[in-house]
Amino acid sequence: MADEMFVLLGWAWNIDTATRLATRHRARRADIRPLAWARAVIGIDPDHAATVDLARPLLTVTIPGTCTPLVIDGWHRVHRALTTGIHQLPVIHLDADDERACRVRGGEP
């Protein structure tokens, strides 16, 4: 079975690799309300979203040259939380080295 991927425009990250690397980082709680708009452009399966574990941290990275973290794993959790009135979820932000290690395409090598 192929590794899970998150693809956005010309970028892609291997989520299985990101999940392994995330074990080196601590989760923190973050307000997810600013992410609400993105659900319109991210493919969300509401049936699947209803089954996700909200205790599992979202994974975020910062794309080189930007300063805003991007969720690469957890959009179904974001959807479920927001539709049930939950405004904070645990988040693990991968550092630049880990972002590069799980990036499959996009940006500079």
Coordinates of N, CA, C and O in Angstrom, one line a residue:
M1 N 0.8 -1.2 0.0 CA 0.0 0.0 0.0 C 0.9 1.2 0.0 O 1.9 1.3 0.7
A2 N 0.5 2.2 -0.8 CA 1.3 3.4 -0.9 C 1.2 4.3 0.3 O 0.2 4.3 1.0
D3 N 2.3 5.0 0.6 CA 2.2 6.0 1.7 C 1.2 7.0 1.5 O 0.9 7.4 0.4
E4 N 0.6 7.5 2.6 CA -0.4 8.6 2.5 C 0.3 9.9 2.2 O 1.4 10.2 2.7
M5 N -0.2 10.7 1.3 CA 0.4 11.9 0.8 C -0.6 13.1 1.0 O -1.8 12.9 0.9
F6 N -0.1 14.3 1.3 CA -0.9 15.5 1.3 C -0.3 16.3 0.1 O 0.9 16.6 0.1
V7 N -1.2 16.7 -0.8 CA -0.8 17.5 -2.0 C -1.5 18.8 -2.0 O -2.7 18.8 -1.8
L8 N -0.8 19.9 -2.2 CA -1.3 21.2 -2.4 C -0.5 21.9 -3.5 O 0.7 22.2 -3.3
L9 N -1.3 22.2 -4.5 CA -0.6 22.8 -5.7 C 0.5 22.0 -6.1 O 0.4 20.8 -6.4
G10 N 1.7 22.6 -6.2 CA 2.9 21.8 -6.7 C 3.7 21.2 -5.6 O 4.8 20.8 -5.8
W11 N 3.2 21.2 -4.4 CA 3.9 20.6 -3.2 C 3.2 19.3 -2.8 O 2.0 19.1 -3.0
A12 N 4.0 18.5 -2.2 CA 3.5 17.2 -1.6 C 4.4 16.8 -0.5 O 5.6 16.9 -0.5
W13 N 3.7 16.2 0.6 CA 4.4 15.7 1.7 C 4.0 14.2 2.0 O 2.8 13.9 1.9
N14 N 4.9 13.4 2.4 CA 4.6 12.0 2.8 C 4.2 12.0 4.2 O 5.0 12.4 5.1
I15 N 2.9 11.7 4.5 CA 2.4 11.8 5.8 C 2.9 10.7 6.7 O 3.0 10.9 7.9
D16 N 3.2 9.5 6.2 CA 3.7 8.5 7.0 C 5.1 8.9 7.6 O 5.4 8.7 8.7
T17 N 5.9 9.5 6.7 CA 7.2 10.0 7.2 C 7.0 11.1 8.2 O 7.7 11.1 9.2
A18 N 6.1 12.0 7.9 CA 5.8 13.2 8.8 C 5.4 12.7 10.2 O 5.8 13.2 11.2
T19 N 4.6 11.6 10.2 CA 4.1 11.1 11.5 C 5.2 10.5 12.3 O 5.3 10.6 13.5
R20 N 6.1 9.8 11.6 CA 7.3 9.2 12.3 C 8.1 10.3 12.9 O 8.6 10.3 14.0
L21 N 8.4 11.4 12.1 CA 9.2 12.5 12.5 C 8.6 13.3 13.7 O 9.2 13.8 14.5
A22 N 7.2 13.3 13.7 CA 6.5 14.1 14.7 C 6.7 13.6 16.1 O 6.6 14.3 17.1
T23 N 7.1 12.3 16.2 CA 7.3 11.8 17.6 C 8.5 12.5 18.3 O 8.5 12.4 19.5
R24 N 9.3 13.2 17.6 CA 10.4 14.0 18.2 C 9.9 15.3 18.7 O 10.7 16.1 19.4
H25 N 8.7 15.7 18.5 CA 8.2 17.0 18.8 C 7.1 16.9 19.8 O 6.3 16.0 19.8
R26 N 6.9 18.0 20.6 CA 5.8 18.1 21.5 C 4.5 18.7 20.9 O 4.6 19.7 20.2
A27 N 3.4 18.1 21.2 CA 2.1 18.7 20.8 C 1.8 19.9 21.7 O 2.1 19.9 22.9
R28 N 1.1 20.9 21.1 CA 0.6 22.0 21.8 C -0.8 22.2 21.3 O -1.2 21.8 20.2
R29 N -1.7 22.9 22.1 CA -3.0 23.1 21.7 C -3.1 24.5 21.0 O -2.4 25.4 21.3
A30 N -3.9 24.5 19.9 CA -3.9 25.7 19.1 C -5.4 26.0 18.7 O -6.2 25.0 18.5
D31 N -5.7 27.2 18.5 CA -7.0 27.6 18.1 C -7.1 27.3 16.6 O -6.3 27.8 15.8
I32 N -8.1 26.5 16.2 CA -8.2 26.1 14.8 C -9.2 27.0 14.0 O -9.4 26.8 12.8
R33 N -9.9 27.9 14.7 CA -10.9 28.7 14.0 C -10.4 29.4 12.8 O -11.1 29.5 11.8
P34 N -9.1 29.9 12.8 CA -8.6 30.6 11.6 C -8.5 29.6 10.3 O -8.4 30.1 9.2
L35 N -8.6 28.3 10.6 CA -8.5 27.4 9.5 C -9.9 27.1 8.8 O -9.9 26.4 7.8
A36 N -10.9 27.6 9.4 CA -12.3 27.3 8.9 C -12.5 27.5 7.4 O -13.1 26.7 6.7
W37 N -11.9 28.6 6.9 CA -12.1 29.0 5.5 C -11.6 27.9 4.5 O -12.1 27.7 3.5
A38 N -10.5 27.2 4.9 CA -9.8 26.3 4.1 C -10.6 25.0 3.8 O -10.3 24.3 2.8
R39 N -11.6 24.7 4.6 CA -12.4 23.5 4.4 C -13.1 23.6 3.0 O -13.4 22.5 2.5
A40 N -13.3 24.8 2.5 CA -13.9 24.9 1.2 C -13.0 24.5 0.1 O -13.5 24.1 -1.0
V41 N -11.7 24.4 0.3 CA -10.8 24.1 -0.8 C -10.1 22.8 -0.6 O -9.4 22.3 -1.4
I42 N -10.3 22.2 0.6 CA -9.7 20.9 1.0 C -10.8 19.9 0.8 O -11.9 20.1 1.3
G43 N -10.5 18.7 0.2 CA -11.5 17.7 0.1 C -11.9 17.0 1.4 O -11.0 16.3 1.9
I44 N -13.0 17.3 1.9 CA -13.5 16.7 3.2 C -14.6 15.7 3.0 O -15.6 16.0 2.3
D45 N -14.4 14.5 3.5 CA -15.5 13.5 3.5 C -16.1 13.6 4.9 O -15.6 13.1 5.9
P46 N -17.4 14.1 4.9 CA -18.0 14.3 6.2 C -18.2 13.0 7.0 O -18.2 13.0 8.2
D47 N -18.5 11.9 6.3 CA -18.7 10.6 6.9 C -17.4 10.1 7.6 O -17.4 9.6 8.7
H48 N -16.3 10.3 6.9 CA -15.0 10.0 7.5 C -14.7 10.9 8.7 O -14.2 10.5 9.7
A49 N -14.9 12.2 8.5 CA -14.6 13.2 9.5 C -15.4 12.9 10.8 O -14.8 13.1 11.9
A50 N -16.5 12.3 10.7 CA -17.3 11.9 11.9 C -16.6 10.8 12.7 O -17.0 10.6 13.9
T51 N -15.7 10.1 12.2 CA -15.0 9.0 12.9 C -13.6 9.3 13.4 O -13.0 8.4 14.0
V52 N -13.1 10.5 13.1 CA -11.7 10.7 13.4 C -11.5 11.0 14.9 O -12.4 11.4 15.6
D53 N -10.3 10.7 15.3 CA -9.9 10.9 16.7 C -9.3 12.3 17.0 O -8.2 12.7 16.5
L54 N -10.1 13.1 17.7 CA -9.7 14.5 17.9 C -8.5 14.6 18.9 O -7.9 15.7 19.0
A55 N -8.1 13.6 19.5 CA -6.9 13.6 20.4 C -5.6 13.5 19.6 O -4.6 13.8 20.1
R56 N -5.7 13.0 18.4 CA -4.5 12.8 17.5 C -4.1 14.2 17.0 O -4.9 14.9 16.4
P57 N -2.9 14.6 17.2 CA -2.5 16.0 16.8 C -2.5 16.2 15.3 O -2.2 15.3 14.5
L58 N -2.8 17.4 14.9 CA -2.6 17.8 13.6 C -1.1 17.9 13.3 O -0.4 18.2 14.3
L59 N -0.7 17.8 12.1 CA 0.7 18.0 11.7 C 0.8 19.2 10.8 O 0.0 19.3 9.9
T60 N 1.7 20.1 11.2 CA 1.9 21.3 10.4 C 3.3 21.5 10.0 O 4.2 21.0 10.7
V61 N 3.6 22.2 8.9 CA 4.9 22.5 8.5 C 4.9 24.0 8.0 O 3.8 24.6 7.8
T62 N 6.0 24.6 7.9 CA 6.1 25.9 7.3 C 6.8 25.7 6.0 O 7.9 25.2 5.9
I63 N 6.1 26.2 4.9 CA 6.7 26.1 3.6 C 7.9 27.1 3.5 O 7.7 28.2 4.0
P64 N 9.1 26.7 3.0 CA 10.2 27.6 3.0 C 9.8 28.9 2.3 O 9.1 28.9 1.3
G65 N 10.2 30.0 2.9 CA 9.9 31.4 2.3 C 8.6 31.9 2.8 O 8.2 33.0 2.4
T66 N 7.9 31.2 3.7 CA 6.7 31.7 4.3 C 6.8 31.7 5.8 O 7.8 31.2 6.3
C67 N 5.8 32.2 6.5 CA 5.9 32.2 8.0 C 4.6 31.6 8.6 O 4.5 31.5 9.8
T68 N 3.6 31.2 7.7 CA 2.4 30.7 8.2 C 2.4 29.1 8.1 O 2.6 28.6 7.1
P69 N 2.2 28.5 9.3 CA 2.1 27.0 9.2 C 1.0 26.5 8.4 O -0.1 27.1 8.3
L70 N 1.2 25.4 7.7 CA 0.3 24.7 6.9 C 0.0 23.3 7.4 O 0.9 22.6 7.8
V71 N -1.3 23.0 7.6 CA -1.7 21.7 8.0 C -1.5 20.7 6.9 O -2.1 20.9 5.8
I72 N -0.7 19.7 7.1 CA -0.5 18.7 6.1 C -1.2 17.4 6.5 O -1.3 16.5 5.7
D73 N -1.6 17.3 7.7 CA -2.4 16.1 8.2 C -3.3 16.5 9.3 O -2.9 17.1 10.3
G74 N -4.6 16.3 9.0 CA -5.6 16.6 10.0 C -6.8 17.4 9.6 O -7.6 17.8 10.5
W75 N -7.0 17.5 8.3 CA -8.2 18.4 7.9 C -9.5 17.8 8.3 O -10.4 18.5 8.5
H76 N -9.6 16.5 8.3 CA -10.9 15.9 8.7 C -11.1 16.1 10.2 O -12.2 16.4 10.7
R77 N -10.0 16.2 11.0 CA -10.1 16.5 12.4 C -10.6 17.9 12.6 O -11.4 18.3 13.5
V78 N -10.0 18.8 11.8 CA -10.4 20.3 11.8 C -11.9 20.4 11.6 O -12.6 21.1 12.3
H79 N -12.3 19.7 10.5 CA -13.7 19.8 10.1 C -14.6 19.3 11.3 O -15.6 19.9 11.6
R80 N -14.3 18.1 11.8 CA -15.2 17.5 12.9 C -15.2 18.5 14.1 O -16.2 18.7 14.7
A81 N -14.0 19.0 14.5 CA -13.9 19.9 15.6 C -14.8 21.1 15.4 O -15.6 21.5 16.3
L82 N -14.6 21.8 14.3 CA -15.3 23.0 14.1 C -16.9 22.8 13.9 O -17.6 23.6 14.4
T83 N -17.3 21.7 13.4 CA -18.7 21.4 13.2 C -19.3 21.0 14.5 O -20.6 20.9 14.6
T84 N -18.5 20.6 15.5 CA -19.1 20.2 16.8 C -18.8 21.2 17.9 O -19.0 21.0 19.1
G85 N -18.3 22.4 17.5 CA -18.1 23.5 18.5 C -16.7 23.5 19.2 O -16.6 24.2 20.2
I86 N -15.8 22.6 18.8 CA -14.5 22.6 19.4 C -13.6 23.5 18.7 O -13.5 23.5 17.5
H87 N -12.9 24.4 19.5 CA -12.1 25.4 18.8 C -10.6 25.2 19.0 O -9.8 26.0 18.4
Q88 N -10.2 24.2 19.8 CA -8.7 24.0 19.9 C -8.5 22.5 19.7 O -9.2 21.7 20.1
L89 N -7.3 22.2 19.1 CA -6.9 20.8 18.9 C -5.4 20.8 19.2 O -4.7 21.8 19.0
P90 N -4.9 19.6 19.5 CA -3.4 19.5 19.6 C -2.8 19.5 18.2 O -3.3 19.0 17.2
V91 N -1.6 20.2 18.2 CA -0.9 20.4 17.0 C 0.6 20.1 17.2 O 1.2 20.5 18.2
I92 N 1.2 19.4 16.3 CA 2.7 19.2 16.3 C 3.2 19.9 15.0 O 2.8 19.6 13.9
H93 N 4.1 20.9 15.2 CA 4.7 21.6 14.1 C 6.1 21.0 13.9 O 6.9 21.0 14.8
L94 N 6.3 20.5 12.7 CA 7.6 20.0 12.3 C 8.5 21.1 12.0 O 8.2 22.1 11.3
D95 N 9.8 20.9 12.4 CA 10.8 21.9 12.1 C 11.2 21.8 10.7 O 10.8 21.0 9.9
A96 N 12.1 22.8 10.3 CA 12.5 22.9 8.9 C 13.1 21.6 8.3 O 12.9 21.2 7.2
D97 N 14.0 21.0 9.1 CA 14.6 19.7 8.7 C 13.6 18.6 8.5 O 13.7 17.9 7.5
D98 N 12.7 18.5 9.4 CA 11.7 17.4 9.3 C 10.7 17.7 8.1 O 10.3 16.8 7.4
E99 N 10.4 19.0 7.9 CA 9.6 19.4 6.8 C 10.2 18.9 5.5 O 9.6 18.3 4.6
R100 N 11.5 19.2 5.4 CA 12.2 18.8 4.2 C 12.3 17.3 4.0 O 12.2 16.8 2.9
A101 N 12.5 16.6 5.1 CA 12.6 15.1 5.1 C 11.3 14.5 4.6 O 11.3 13.4 4.0
C102 N 10.1 15.1 4.9 CA 8.9 14.5 4.5 C 8.3 15.1 3.2 O 7.4 14.5 2.6
R103 N 8.9 16.2 2.7 CA 8.5 16.8 1.4 C 8.9 15.9 0.3 O 10.1 15.6 0.1
V104 N 8.0 15.6 -0.6 CA 8.3 14.7 -1.8 C 8.5 15.6 -3.0 O 9.3 15.3 -3.8
R105 N 7.8 16.7 -3.0 CA 8.0 17.6 -4.2 C 7.6 19.0 -3.8 O 6.8 19.3 -2.9
G106 N 8.2 20.0 -4.5 CA 7.9 21.4 -4.3 C 9.1 22.1 -3.7 O 9.9 21.5 -3.0
G107 N 9.3 23.3 -4.0 CA 10.4 24.1 -3.4 C 11.7 23.6 -4.0 O 11.9 22.9 -4.9
E108 N 12.8 24.1 -3.3 CA 14.1 23.7 -3.6 C 14.5 22.4 -3.0 O 14.0 22.1 -1.9
P109 N 15.4 21.7 -3.6 CA 15.9 20.4 -3.0 C 16.5 20.5 -1.7 O 16.9 21.5 -1.2

